[in-house]
mmCIF file of C-alpha atoms in Angstrom:
data_model
loop_
_atom_site.group_PDB
_atom_site.id
_atom_site.type_symbol
_atom_site.label_atom_id
_atom_site.label_comp_id
_atom_site.label_asym_id
_atom_site.label_seq_id
_atom_site.Cartn_x
_atom_site.Cartn_y
_atom_site.Cartn_z
ATOM 1 C CA MET A 1 100.821 130.353 -8.172
ATOM 2 C CA ILE A 2 99.537 133.043 -5.838
ATOM 3 C CA LYS A 3 96.164 132.316 -4.217
ATOM 4 C CA TRP A 4 93.850 134.511 -2.124
ATOM 5 C CA ALA A 5 95.368 133.104 1.114
ATOM 6 C CA ASP A 6 98.785 134.319 -0.074
ATOM 7 C CA VAL A 7 97.384 137.779 -0.837
ATOM 8 C CA ILE A 8 95.917 138.007 2.672
ATOM 9 C CA HIS A 9 99.172 136.770 4.199
ATOM 10 C CA PHE A 10 101.221 139.417 2.346
ATOM 11 C CA THR A 11 98.687 142.112 3.246
ATOM 12 C CA ASN A 12 98.827 141.245 6.939
ATOM 13 C CA LYS A 13 102.415 140.083 7.423
ATOM 14 C CA GLY A 14 104.426 142.055 4.845
ATOM 15 C CA ASN A 15 105.196 141.901 1.156
ATOM 16 C CA PRO A 16 107.796 139.717 -0.537
ATOM 17 C CA THR A 17 111.184 141.371 -0.836
ATOM 18 C CA PRO A 18 111.492 143.171 -4.193
ATOM 19 C CA ASP A 19 114.539 142.725 -6.425
ATOM 20 C CA LYS A 20 115.343 146.443 -5.944
ATOM 21 C CA LYS A 21 113.738 149.669 -4.707
ATOM 22 C CA VAL A 22 113.182 152.903 -6.638
ATOM 23 C CA GLU A 23 112.518 156.080 -4.692
ATOM 24 C CA LYS A 24 111.938 159.555 -6.107
ATOM 25 C CA THR A 25 110.585 162.819 -4.786
ATOM 26 C CA ASP A 26 107.111 163.993 -5.772
ATOM 27 C CA GLU A 27 108.719 166.593 -8.022
ATOM 28 C CA GLU A 28 110.781 163.922 -9.793
ATOM 29 C CA TRP A 29 107.647 161.792 -10.339
ATOM 30 C CA LYS A 30 105.758 164.838 -11.672
ATOM 31 C CA GLN A 31 108.514 165.427 -14.232
ATOM 32 C CA LEU A 32 108.367 161.809 -15.437
ATOM 33 C CA LEU A 33 104.592 161.272 -15.524
ATOM 34 C CA THR A 34 101.591 162.911 -17.134
ATOM 35 C CA PRO A 35 99.146 164.542 -14.692
ATOM 36 C CA GLU A 36 96.763 161.546 -14.997
ATOM 37 C CA GLU A 37 99.581 159.018 -14.507
ATOM 38 C CA TYR A 38 100.742 160.938 -11.439
ATOM 39 C CA GLN A 39 97.196 161.146 -10.010
ATOM 40 C CA VAL A 40 96.636 157.397 -10.387
ATOM 41 C CA THR A 41 100.057 155.996 -9.522
ATOM 42 C CA ARG A 42 101.305 158.401 -6.869
ATOM 43 C CA LEU A 43 98.034 159.671 -5.329
ATOM 44 C CA LYS A 44 96.085 156.371 -5.496
ATOM 45 C CA GLY A 45 93.591 157.611 -8.048
ATOM 46 C CA THR A 46 91.460 155.581 -10.424
ATOM 47 C CA GLU A 47 91.012 156.129 -14.137
ATOM 48 C CA ARG A 48 87.522 156.050 -15.638
ATOM 49 C CA SER A 49 86.343 152.545 -16.453
ATOM 50 C CA PHE A 50 86.497 151.577 -20.140
ATOM 51 C CA SER A 51 88.743 154.589 -20.837
ATOM 52 C CA SER A 52 91.693 152.598 -22.195
ATOM 53 C CA GLU A 53 92.227 150.422 -25.232
ATOM 54 C CA LEU A 54 94.238 148.072 -22.976
ATOM 55 C CA CYS A 55 90.936 146.645 -21.690
ATOM 56 C CA SER A 56 90.248 144.960 -25.019
ATOM 57 C CA LEU A 57 93.849 144.326 -26.095
ATOM 58 C CA PHE A 58 94.845 140.678 -25.746
ATOM 59 C CA ASP A 59 97.971 140.481 -27.933
ATOM 60 C CA PRO A 60 100.988 138.665 -26.466
ATOM 61 C CA GLY A 61 103.365 140.835 -24.507
ATOM 62 C CA ILE A 62 104.551 142.012 -21.144
ATOM 63 C CA TYR A 63 103.183 144.841 -19.001
ATOM 64 C CA GLU A 64 105.535 146.936 -16.930
ATOM 65 C CA CYS A 65 105.129 149.654 -14.318
ATOM 66 C CA LYS A 66 104.653 153.072 -15.949
ATOM 67 C CA CYS A 67 106.728 154.669 -13.177
ATOM 68 C CA CYS A 68 109.839 152.494 -12.890
ATOM 69 C CA GLY A 69 109.719 149.933 -15.723
ATOM 70 C CA THR A 70 109.445 146.895 -13.439
ATOM 71 C CA VAL A 71 107.905 143.931 -15.271
ATOM 72 C CA LEU A 72 104.539 143.226 -13.602
ATOM 73 C CA PHE A 73 102.198 141.081 -15.724
ATOM 74 C CA ASP A 74 102.279 138.773 -18.750
ATOM 75 C CA ALA A 75 99.479 139.128 -21.313
ATOM 76 C CA SER A 76 98.936 135.356 -21.110
ATOM 77 C CA GLU A 77 97.419 135.968 -17.634
ATOM 78 C CA LYS A 78 95.056 138.701 -18.911
ATOM 79 C CA PHE A 79 91.320 138.056 -19.212
ATOM 80 C CA GLU A 80 88.097 139.919 -20.011
ATOM 81 C CA SER A 81 86.488 140.726 -16.673
ATOM 82 C CA GLY A 82 83.876 143.160 -17.966
ATOM 83 C CA THR A 83 84.892 145.688 -15.307
ATOM 84 C CA GLY A 84 86.380 148.318 -17.623
ATOM 85 C CA TRP A 85 89.945 147.890 -16.413
ATOM 86 C CA PRO A 86 92.611 145.406 -17.557
ATOM 87 C CA SER A 87 92.417 142.263 -15.426
ATOM 88 C CA PHE A 88 95.046 139.602 -14.771
ATOM 89 C CA THR A 89 95.055 136.346 -12.823
ATOM 90 C CA GLN A 90 98.686 136.509 -11.637
ATOM 91 C CA PRO A 91 101.659 138.871 -11.499
ATOM 92 C CA ILE A 92 104.670 137.803 -13.534
ATOM 93 C CA LYS A 93 106.448 136.748 -10.326
ATOM 94 C CA GLU A 94 105.585 136.696 -6.649
ATOM 95 C CA ASN A 95 107.650 139.731 -5.635
ATOM 96 C CA ALA A 96 106.629 142.004 -8.547
ATOM 97 C CA VAL A 97 103.655 143.480 -6.706
ATOM 98 C CA GLY A 98 102.937 144.427 -3.120
ATOM 99 C CA TYR A 99 99.668 144.368 -1.196
ATOM 100 C CA HIS A 100 98.160 146.853 1.261
ATOM 101 C CA ALA A 101 94.855 146.922 3.106
ATOM 102 C CA ASP A 102 92.635 149.667 1.640
ATOM 103 C CA LYS A 103 89.822 150.777 3.931
ATOM 104 C CA SER A 104 88.753 153.788 1.871
ATOM 105 C CA TYR A 105 85.211 154.488 0.674
ATOM 106 C CA GLY A 106 83.593 152.471 3.480
ATOM 107 C CA MET A 107 84.846 149.096 2.263
ATOM 108 C CA ILE A 108 87.821 146.815 2.777
ATOM 109 C CA ARG A 109 89.850 145.929 -0.301
ATOM 110 C CA VAL A 110 93.418 144.886 -1.092
ATOM 111 C CA GLU A 111 95.403 147.521 -2.951
ATOM 112 C CA VAL A 112 98.052 146.334 -5.415
ATOM 113 C CA VAL A 113 101.231 148.390 -5.819
ATOM 114 C CA CYS A 114 104.452 148.027 -7.758
ATOM 115 C CA ASN A 115 106.698 146.386 -5.182
ATOM 116 C CA VAL A 116 109.710 148.315 -6.487
ATOM 117 C CA CYS A 117 108.439 151.927 -6.520
ATOM 118 C CA GLU A 118 105.130 151.680 -4.603
ATOM 119 C CA ALA A 119 103.093 152.970 -7.570
ATOM 120 C CA HIS A 120 99.384 152.390 -7.054
ATOM 121 C CA LEU A 121 98.241 149.874 -9.692
ATOM 122 C CA GLY A 122 94.722 148.928 -8.623
ATOM 123 C CA HIS A 123 93.191 146.213 -6.459
ATOM 124 C CA VAL A 124 93.018 142.422 -6.303
ATOM 125 C CA PHE A 125 89.828 140.467 -5.669
ATOM 126 C CA PRO A 126 89.061 136.769 -5.039
ATOM 127 C CA ASP A 127 86.515 136.559 -7.892
ATOM 128 C CA GLY A 128 88.752 135.707 -10.842
ATOM 129 C CA PRO A 129 88.827 132.597 -12.998
ATOM 130 C CA PRO A 130 90.470 129.278 -12.044
ATOM 131 C CA PRO A 131 92.991 128.098 -11.201
ATOM 132 C CA SER A 132 94.072 131.065 -8.994
ATOM 133 C CA GLY A 133 90.615 132.594 -8.517
ATOM 134 C CA LEU A 134 92.252 136.043 -8.491
ATOM 135 C CA ARG A 135 91.357 139.191 -10.430
ATOM 136 C CA TYR A 136 94.042 141.849 -10.435
ATOM 137 C CA CYS A 137 91.994 144.866 -11.543
ATOM 138 C CA ILE A 138 94.655 147.304 -12.782
ATOM 139 C CA ASN A 139 94.522 150.907 -13.956
ATOM 140 C CA ALA A 140 95.752 150.873 -17.558
ATOM 141 C CA VAL A 141 97.396 154.259 -17.076
ATOM 142 C CA SER A 142 99.751 152.651 -14.529
ATOM 143 C CA LEU A 143 101.040 150.177 -17.152
ATOM 144 C CA SER A 144 103.196 150.239 -20.271
ATOM 145 C CA LYS A 145 102.902 147.328 -22.694
ATOM 146 C CA ILE A 146 106.039 145.860 -24.202
ATOM 147 C CA LYS A 147 105.380 144.034 -27.480
ATOM 148 C CA GLU A 148 106.621 140.463 -27.535
#
């Protein structure tokens, strides 16, 4: 189980090694993604809060990266955070996501990216429920849900 100390360690010392890497040019990403998906995942944008049905969807299933199809989160780790974005307590495995310091907008946060293709997913915070205490606050537009 990943804890906040692990998140800080990865942010400061380097991310776990991913199973593979996917690299594409901006033009290739633009051909694969909608303009909103591109803005959020490739340009570190944020979708409007409460703009996706994924916020209130709690059916079993797996969530994968919209850009490269890497499995990122299991619906069993999803919870209602009230923030307007899908929230999870853990990634599906330690090396599925990467962590970067985000000092934008006059604050310090930890950005979460797909560790395979570097797609911006959202941020992680130490205010989630037990036992991890983590809240992965993820842009729904960066995810695809696979029915179980």
